[in-house]
PDB file of C-alpha atoms in Angstrom:
ATOM      1  CA  MET A   1       0.000   0.000   0.000  1.00 87.00           C
ATOM      2  CA  ILE A   2       1.273   3.431  -0.902  1.00 93.00           C
ATOM      3  CA  PHE A   3       0.532   6.150   1.643  1.00 92.00           C
ATOM      4  CA  THR A   4      -0.092   9.816   0.901  1.00 94.00           C
ATOM      5  CA  GLU A   5       2.085  12.426   2.612  1.00 94.00           C
ATOM      6  CA  LYS A   6      -0.744  13.157   5.032  1.00 94.00           C
ATOM      7  CA  GLN A   7      -1.068   9.467   5.903  1.00 94.00           C
ATOM      8  CA  LYS A   8       2.680   9.278   6.476  1.00 93.00           C
ATOM      9  CA  GLY A   9       2.401  12.332   8.711  1.00 95.00           C
ATOM     10  CA  VAL A  10      -0.345  10.675  10.740  1.00 95.00           C
ATOM     11  CA  ILE A  11       1.778   7.539  11.124  1.00 95.00           C
ATOM     12  CA  ARG A  12       4.713   9.690  12.294  1.00 95.00           C
ATOM     13  CA  GLY A  13       2.419  11.099  14.994  1.00 95.00           C
ATOM     14  CA  VAL A  14       0.493   8.064  16.173  1.00 96.00           C
ATOM     15  CA  ILE A  15       3.380   5.606  16.447  1.00 96.00           C
ATOM     16  CA  PRO A  16       5.206   7.681  19.086  1.00 95.00           C
ATOM     17  CA  ALA A  17       1.877   8.227  20.840  1.00 96.00           C
ATOM     18  CA  ALA A  18       1.332   4.460  20.964  1.00 95.00           C
ATOM     19  CA  VAL A  19       4.846   3.861  22.305  1.00 95.00           C
ATOM     20  CA  ILE A  20       4.461   6.585  24.938  1.00 95.00           C
ATOM     21  CA  THR A  21       1.106   5.119  25.932  1.00 95.00           C
ATOM     22  CA  VAL A  22       2.492   1.607  26.381  1.00 93.00           C
ATOM     23  CA  LEU A  23       5.522   2.853  28.316  1.00 92.00           C
ATOM     24  CA  GLY A  24       3.451   5.126  30.521  1.00 90.00           C
ATOM     25  CA  MET A  25       0.588   2.805  31.220  1.00 88.00           C
ATOM     26  CA  GLY A  26       2.781  -0.236  31.692  1.00 87.00           C
ATOM     27  CA  GLY A  27       5.912   1.239  33.209  1.00 84.00           C
ATOM     28  CA  VAL A  28       5.597   4.771  34.528  1.00 76.00           C
ATOM     29  CA  SER A  29       2.405   3.880  36.371  1.00 76.00           C
ATOM     30  CA  LEU A  30       4.464   1.446  38.457  1.00 79.00           C
ATOM     31  CA  LEU A  31       6.223   4.460  39.981  1.00 86.00           C
ATOM     32  CA  ILE A  32       3.000   5.354  41.770  1.00 89.00           C
ATOM     33  CA  PRO A  33       3.281   3.720  45.196  1.00 89.00           C
ATOM     34  CA  MET A  34       0.588   1.286  46.272  1.00 90.00           C
ATOM     35  CA  SER A  35       0.126   3.463  49.371  1.00 92.00           C
ATOM     36  CA  ALA A  36      -1.209   6.219  47.094  1.00 93.00           C
ATOM     37  CA  LEU A  37      -4.060   4.003  45.898  1.00 95.00           C
ATOM     38  CA  PRO A  38      -7.468   3.952  47.532  1.00 95.00           C
ATOM     39  CA  ALA A  39      -8.721   1.090  49.654  1.00 95.00           C
ATOM     40  CA  ASP A  40      -9.519  -2.056  47.693  1.00 96.00           C
ATOM     41  CA  GLU A  41     -13.281  -1.560  47.982  1.00 97.00           C
ATOM     42  CA  ALA A  42     -15.736  -0.835  45.181  1.00 96.00           C
ATOM     43  CA  ALA A  43     -16.749   2.627  46.418  1.00 97.00           C
ATOM     44  CA  ALA A  44     -13.151   3.731  46.983  1.00 98.00           C
ATOM     45  CA  ARG A  45     -12.098   2.435  43.563  1.00 97.00           C
ATOM     46  CA  ILE A  46     -14.927   4.316  41.832  1.00 98.00           C
ATOM     47  CA  ALA A  47     -14.143   7.461  43.826  1.00 98.00           C
ATOM     48  CA  TRP A  48     -10.505   7.191  42.661  1.00 98.00           C
ATOM     49  CA  ALA A  49     -11.606   6.986  39.028  1.00 98.00           C
ATOM     50  CA  LEU A  50     -14.027   9.880  39.391  1.00 98.00           C
ATOM     51  CA  GLN A  51     -11.374  12.081  40.979  1.00 97.00           C
ATOM     52  CA  TRP A  52      -9.029  11.555  38.042  1.00 98.00           C
ATOM     53  CA  ALA A  53     -11.880  12.015  35.556  1.00 98.00           C
ATOM     54  CA  VAL A  54     -11.793  15.691  36.511  1.00 98.00           C
ATOM     55  CA  LEU A  55      -8.880  16.132  34.082  1.00 98.00           C
ATOM     56  CA  PRO A  56     -10.739  15.017  30.925  1.00 98.00           C
ATOM     57  CA  ILE A  57     -13.825  16.931  32.085  1.00 98.00           C
ATOM     58  CA  PHE A  58     -11.645  19.997  32.647  1.00 98.00           C
ATOM     59  CA  THR A  59     -10.407  19.821  29.035  1.00 98.00           C
ATOM     60  CA  LEU A  60     -14.034  19.635  27.923  1.00 98.00           C
ATOM     61  CA  MET A  61     -14.849  22.730  29.969  1.00 98.00           C
ATOM     62  CA  ILE A  62     -11.937  24.605  28.407  1.00 98.00           C
ATOM     63  CA  SER A  63     -13.095  23.586  24.914  1.00 98.00           C
ATOM     64  CA  VAL A  64     -16.591  24.899  25.652  1.00 98.00           C
ATOM     65  CA  MET A  65     -15.113  28.129  26.999  1.00 98.00           C
ATOM     66  CA  ARG A  66     -12.931  28.588  23.915  1.00 97.00           C
ATOM     67  CA  VAL A  67     -15.951  28.361  21.605  1.00 97.00           C
ATOM     68  CA  ALA A  68     -18.057  30.633  23.812  1.00 96.00           C
ATOM     69  CA  ASN A  69     -15.321  33.259  24.195  1.00 97.00           C
ATOM     70  CA  TYR A  70     -14.608  33.282  20.478  1.00 95.00           C
ATOM     71  CA  ARG A  71     -18.289  33.603  19.626  1.00 95.00           C
ATOM     72  CA  PHE A  72     -18.656  36.495  22.042  1.00 95.00           C
ATOM     73  CA  SER A  73     -15.824  38.385  20.332  1.00 95.00           C
ATOM     74  CA  SER A  74     -16.888  37.547  16.771  1.00 93.00           C
ATOM     75  CA  PRO A  75     -19.807  39.518  15.300  1.00 92.00           C
ATOM     76  CA  ASP A  76     -20.213  36.815  12.649  1.00 93.00           C
ATOM     77  CA  ASP A  77     -20.454  34.011  15.226  1.00 90.00           C
ATOM     78  CA  ILE A  78     -22.089  35.548  18.286  1.00 92.00           C
ATOM     79  CA  ASP A  79     -25.571  34.255  17.398  1.00 91.00           C
ATOM     80  CA  GLY A  80     -24.421  30.627  17.477  1.00 88.00           C
ATOM     81  CA  SER A  81     -24.297  27.744  15.040  1.00 85.00           C
ATOM     82  CA  GLY A  82     -28.072  27.434  14.811  1.00 87.00           C
ATOM     83  CA  LEU A  83     -28.335  30.905  13.307  1.00 87.00           C
ATOM     84  CA  THR A  84     -25.064  31.366  11.410  1.00 86.00           C
ATOM     85  CA  ALA A  85     -22.890  29.337   9.060  1.00 88.00           C
ATOM     86  CA  GLY A  86     -19.883  30.022  11.259  1.00 90.00           C
ATOM     87  CA  THR A  87     -16.498  31.482  10.447  1.00 93.00           C
ATOM     88  CA  GLU A  88     -13.552  29.206   9.720  1.00 94.00           C
ATOM     89  CA  ARG A  89     -12.143  29.793  13.223  1.00 95.00           C
ATOM     90  CA  VAL A  90     -15.348  28.896  15.064  1.00 95.00           C
ATOM     91  CA  LEU A  91     -15.720  25.786  12.888  1.00 95.00           C
ATOM     92  CA  VAL A  92     -12.243  24.655  13.993  1.00 96.00           C
ATOM     93  CA  LEU A  93     -13.004  25.384  17.650  1.00 97.00           C
ATOM     94  CA  ARG A  94     -16.302  23.485  17.383  1.00 96.00           C
ATOM     95  CA  ALA A  95     -14.564  20.508  15.762  1.00 96.00           C
ATOM     96  CA  ILE A  96     -12.037  20.426  18.618  1.00 97.00           C
ATOM     97  CA  LEU A  97     -14.901  20.707  21.117  1.00 97.00           C
ATOM     98  CA  GLN A  98     -16.833  17.870  19.454  1.00 97.00           C
ATOM     99  CA  ASN A  99     -13.821  15.571  19.482  1.00 98.00           C
ATOM    100  CA  THR A 100     -13.038  16.503  23.089  1.00 98.00           C
ATOM    101  CA  LEU A 101     -16.628  15.721  24.089  1.00 98.00           C
ATOM    102  CA  GLU A 102     -16.424  12.301  22.447  1.00 98.00           C
ATOM    103  CA  GLN A 103     -13.029  11.518  23.965  1.00 98.00           C
ATOM    104  CA  SER A 104     -14.062  12.771  27.427  1.00 98.00           C
ATOM    105  CA  LEU A 105     -17.103  10.516  27.515  1.00 98.00           C
ATOM    106  CA  LEU A 106     -15.032   7.488  26.531  1.00 98.00           C
ATOM    107  CA  ALA A 107     -12.304   8.323  29.065  1.00 98.00           C
ATOM    108  CA  PHE A 108     -14.808   8.855  31.864  1.00 98.00           C
ATOM    109  CA  ALA A 109     -16.398   5.474  31.176  1.00 98.00           C
ATOM    110  CA  ALA A 110     -13.002   3.772  30.765  1.00 98.00           C
ATOM    111  CA  TYR A 111     -11.735   5.040  34.128  1.00 98.00           C
ATOM    112  CA  VAL A 112     -14.815   3.855  36.014  1.00 98.00           C
ATOM    113  CA  ILE A 113     -14.954   0.484  34.255  1.00 98.00           C
ATOM    114  CA  TRP A 114     -11.196  -0.013  34.777  1.00 97.00           C
ATOM    115  CA  ALA A 115     -11.532   0.830  38.468  1.00 98.00           C
ATOM    116  CA  THR A 116     -14.217  -1.800  38.965  1.00 97.00           C
ATOM    117  CA  VAL A 117     -12.826  -4.578  36.759  1.00 97.00           C
ATOM    118  CA  MET A 118      -9.050  -4.587  37.011  1.00 96.00           C
ATOM    119  CA  PRO A 119      -6.812  -5.740  39.877  1.00 95.00           C
ATOM    120  CA  HIS A 120      -6.233  -3.169  42.611  1.00 95.00           C
ATOM    121  CA  SER A 121      -2.617  -2.462  41.675  1.00 94.00           C
ATOM    122  CA  TRP A 122      -3.689  -1.621  38.140  1.00 95.00           C
ATOM    123  CA  LEU A 123      -5.528   1.474  39.402  1.00 96.00           C
ATOM    124  CA  ARG A 124      -2.170   3.234  39.066  1.00 95.00           C
ATOM    125  CA  ALA A 125      -2.814   3.464  35.325  1.00 96.00           C
ATOM    126  CA  ILE A 126      -5.744   5.866  35.758  1.00 97.00           C
ATOM    127  CA  PRO A 127      -3.714   8.965  36.732  1.00 96.00           C
ATOM    128  CA  ILE A 128      -1.283   8.320  33.870  1.00 96.00           C
ATOM    129  CA  ALA A 129      -4.173   8.014  31.418  1.00 97.00           C
ATOM    130  CA  ALA A 130      -5.702  11.237  32.748  1.00 98.00           C
ATOM    131  CA  LEU A 131      -2.410  13.126  32.413  1.00 97.00           C
ATOM    132  CA  TYR A 132      -1.937  11.779  28.893  1.00 97.00           C
ATOM    133  CA  PHE A 133      -5.481  12.888  28.123  1.00 98.00           C
ATOM    134  CA  VAL A 134      -4.725  16.502  29.031  1.00 98.00           C
ATOM    135  CA  THR A 135      -1.406  16.459  27.178  1.00 98.00           C
ATOM    136  CA  GLY A 136      -3.086  14.898  24.166  1.00 98.00           C
ATOM    137  CA  ARG A 137      -5.863  17.474  24.096  1.00 98.00           C
ATOM    138  CA  ILE A 138      -3.367  20.328  24.207  1.00 98.00           C
ATOM    139  CA  LEU A 139      -1.363  18.832  21.327  1.00 98.00           C
ATOM    140  CA  PHE A 140      -4.537  18.035  19.380  1.00 98.00           C
ATOM    141  CA  ALA A 141      -5.864  21.593  19.699  1.00 97.00           C
ATOM    142  CA  ARG A 142      -2.506  23.199  18.902  1.00 97.00           C
ATOM    143  CA  GLY A 143      -1.992  20.998  15.843  1.00 97.00           C
ATOM    144  CA  TYR A 144      -5.551  20.922  14.530  1.00 96.00           C
ATOM    145  CA  GLU A 145      -5.152  23.598  11.875  1.00 93.00           C
ATOM    146  CA  ARG A 146      -2.129  21.760  10.416  1.00 95.00           C
ATOM    147  CA  GLY A 147      -4.462  18.943   9.396  1.00 95.00           C
ATOM    148  CA  ALA A 148      -4.395  15.251  10.208  1.00 96.00           C
ATOM    149  CA  PRO A 149      -0.612  15.018  10.717  1.00 96.00           C
ATOM    150  CA  GLY A 150      -0.723  18.029  13.038  1.00 97.00           C
ATOM    151  CA  ARG A 151      -3.265  16.490  15.363  1.00 97.00           C
ATOM    152  CA  ALA A 152      -2.170  12.827  15.180  1.00 97.00           C
ATOM    153  CA  MET A 153       0.125  12.785  18.221  1.00 97.00           C
ATOM    154  CA  GLY A 154      -2.467  14.603  20.322  1.00 98.00           C
ATOM    155  CA  PHE A 155      -5.225  12.285  19.197  1.00 98.00           C
ATOM    156  CA  GLY A 156      -3.087   9.244  19.972  1.00 98.00           C
ATOM    157  CA  LEU A 157      -2.135  10.412  23.458  1.00 98.00           C
ATOM    158  CA  THR A 158      -5.778  11.176  24.168  1.00 98.00           C
ATOM    159  CA  ALA A 159      -7.355   8.070  22.702  1.00 98.00           C
ATOM    160  CA  TYR A 160      -4.870   5.208  23.056  1.00 98.00           C
ATOM    161  CA  PRO A 161      -4.895   5.018  26.870  1.00 98.00           C
ATOM    162  CA  THR A 162      -8.702   5.086  26.821  1.00 98.00           C
ATOM    163  CA  PHE A 163      -8.959   2.514  24.034  1.00 98.00           C
ATOM    164  CA  GLY A 164      -6.408   0.299  25.760  1.00 97.00           C
ATOM    165  CA  MET A 165      -8.255   0.493  29.068  1.00 97.00           C
ATOM    166  CA  LEU A 166     -11.599  -0.324  27.460  1.00 98.00           C
ATOM    167  CA  LEU A 167     -10.172  -3.217  25.456  1.00 97.00           C
ATOM    168  CA  THR A 168      -8.256  -4.645  28.429  1.00 96.00           C
ATOM    169  CA  SER A 169     -11.330  -4.343  30.664  1.00 97.00           C
ATOM    170  CA  ALA A 170     -13.461  -6.119  28.072  1.00 97.00           C
ATOM    171  CA  VAL A 171     -10.925  -8.951  27.780  1.00 96.00           C
ATOM    172  CA  ALA A 172     -10.769  -9.276  31.583  1.00 95.00           C
ATOM    173  CA  LEU A 173     -14.551  -9.495  31.771  1.00 94.00           C
ATOM    174  CA  LEU A 174     -14.662 -12.031  28.944  1.00 94.00           C
ATOM    175  CA  LEU A 175     -12.066 -14.182  30.707  1.00 93.00           C
ATOM    176  CA  ARG A 176     -14.118 -13.997  33.907  1.00 90.00           C
ATOM    177  CA  LEU A 177     -17.204 -15.066  31.992  1.00 90.00           C
ATOM    178  CA  ILE A 178     -15.393 -18.012  30.417  1.00 85.00           C
ATOM    179  CA  HIS A 179     -14.053 -19.028  33.819  1.00 82.00           C
ATOM    180  CA  TRP A 180     -17.534 -18.679  35.328  1.00 81.00           C
ATOM    181  CA  VAL A 181     -19.134 -20.786  32.564  1.00 78.00           C
ATOM    182  CA  LYS A 182     -16.476 -23.509  32.920  1.00 76.00           C
ATOM    183  CA  GLY A 183     -16.515 -23.391  36.724  1.00 66.00           C
TER     184      GLY A 183
END
């Protein structure tokens, strides 16, 4: 398969994001001491996940504020997307907001599911994922106007920890189900 320059640019962004995700989630998270984790009880685990979910939700809030502040200062956009076609700048800000909304919802769910499904020591991955989320959103927003290659690293750092957590949680649940059926 022959890739376009944009596709090559995306690959150059997402491969490092995948490597950073694996190293961070699998290695750096081990630097968090077990004593920092909550009690190994369902309520404490969920509370831990919810506390770290503030970071993705915070990025969502900032995205909303960026659109609102721009609209307020733009005579062409102040009436909102229901009444105007939108300038190029507000369309970019709305696209970033939409993607951040989607990613925030997935991350929020991933953190809570992870906290309830995975072994206690694995809760250390949640803060790393949340920090990657914020870093990824910053890179995504800063690179958005450079096209797909410009936002690839940010997208990867945002999405890969979440996708990995959801996939790993699903596999863990499937293995439990198989064990339960056999047992």
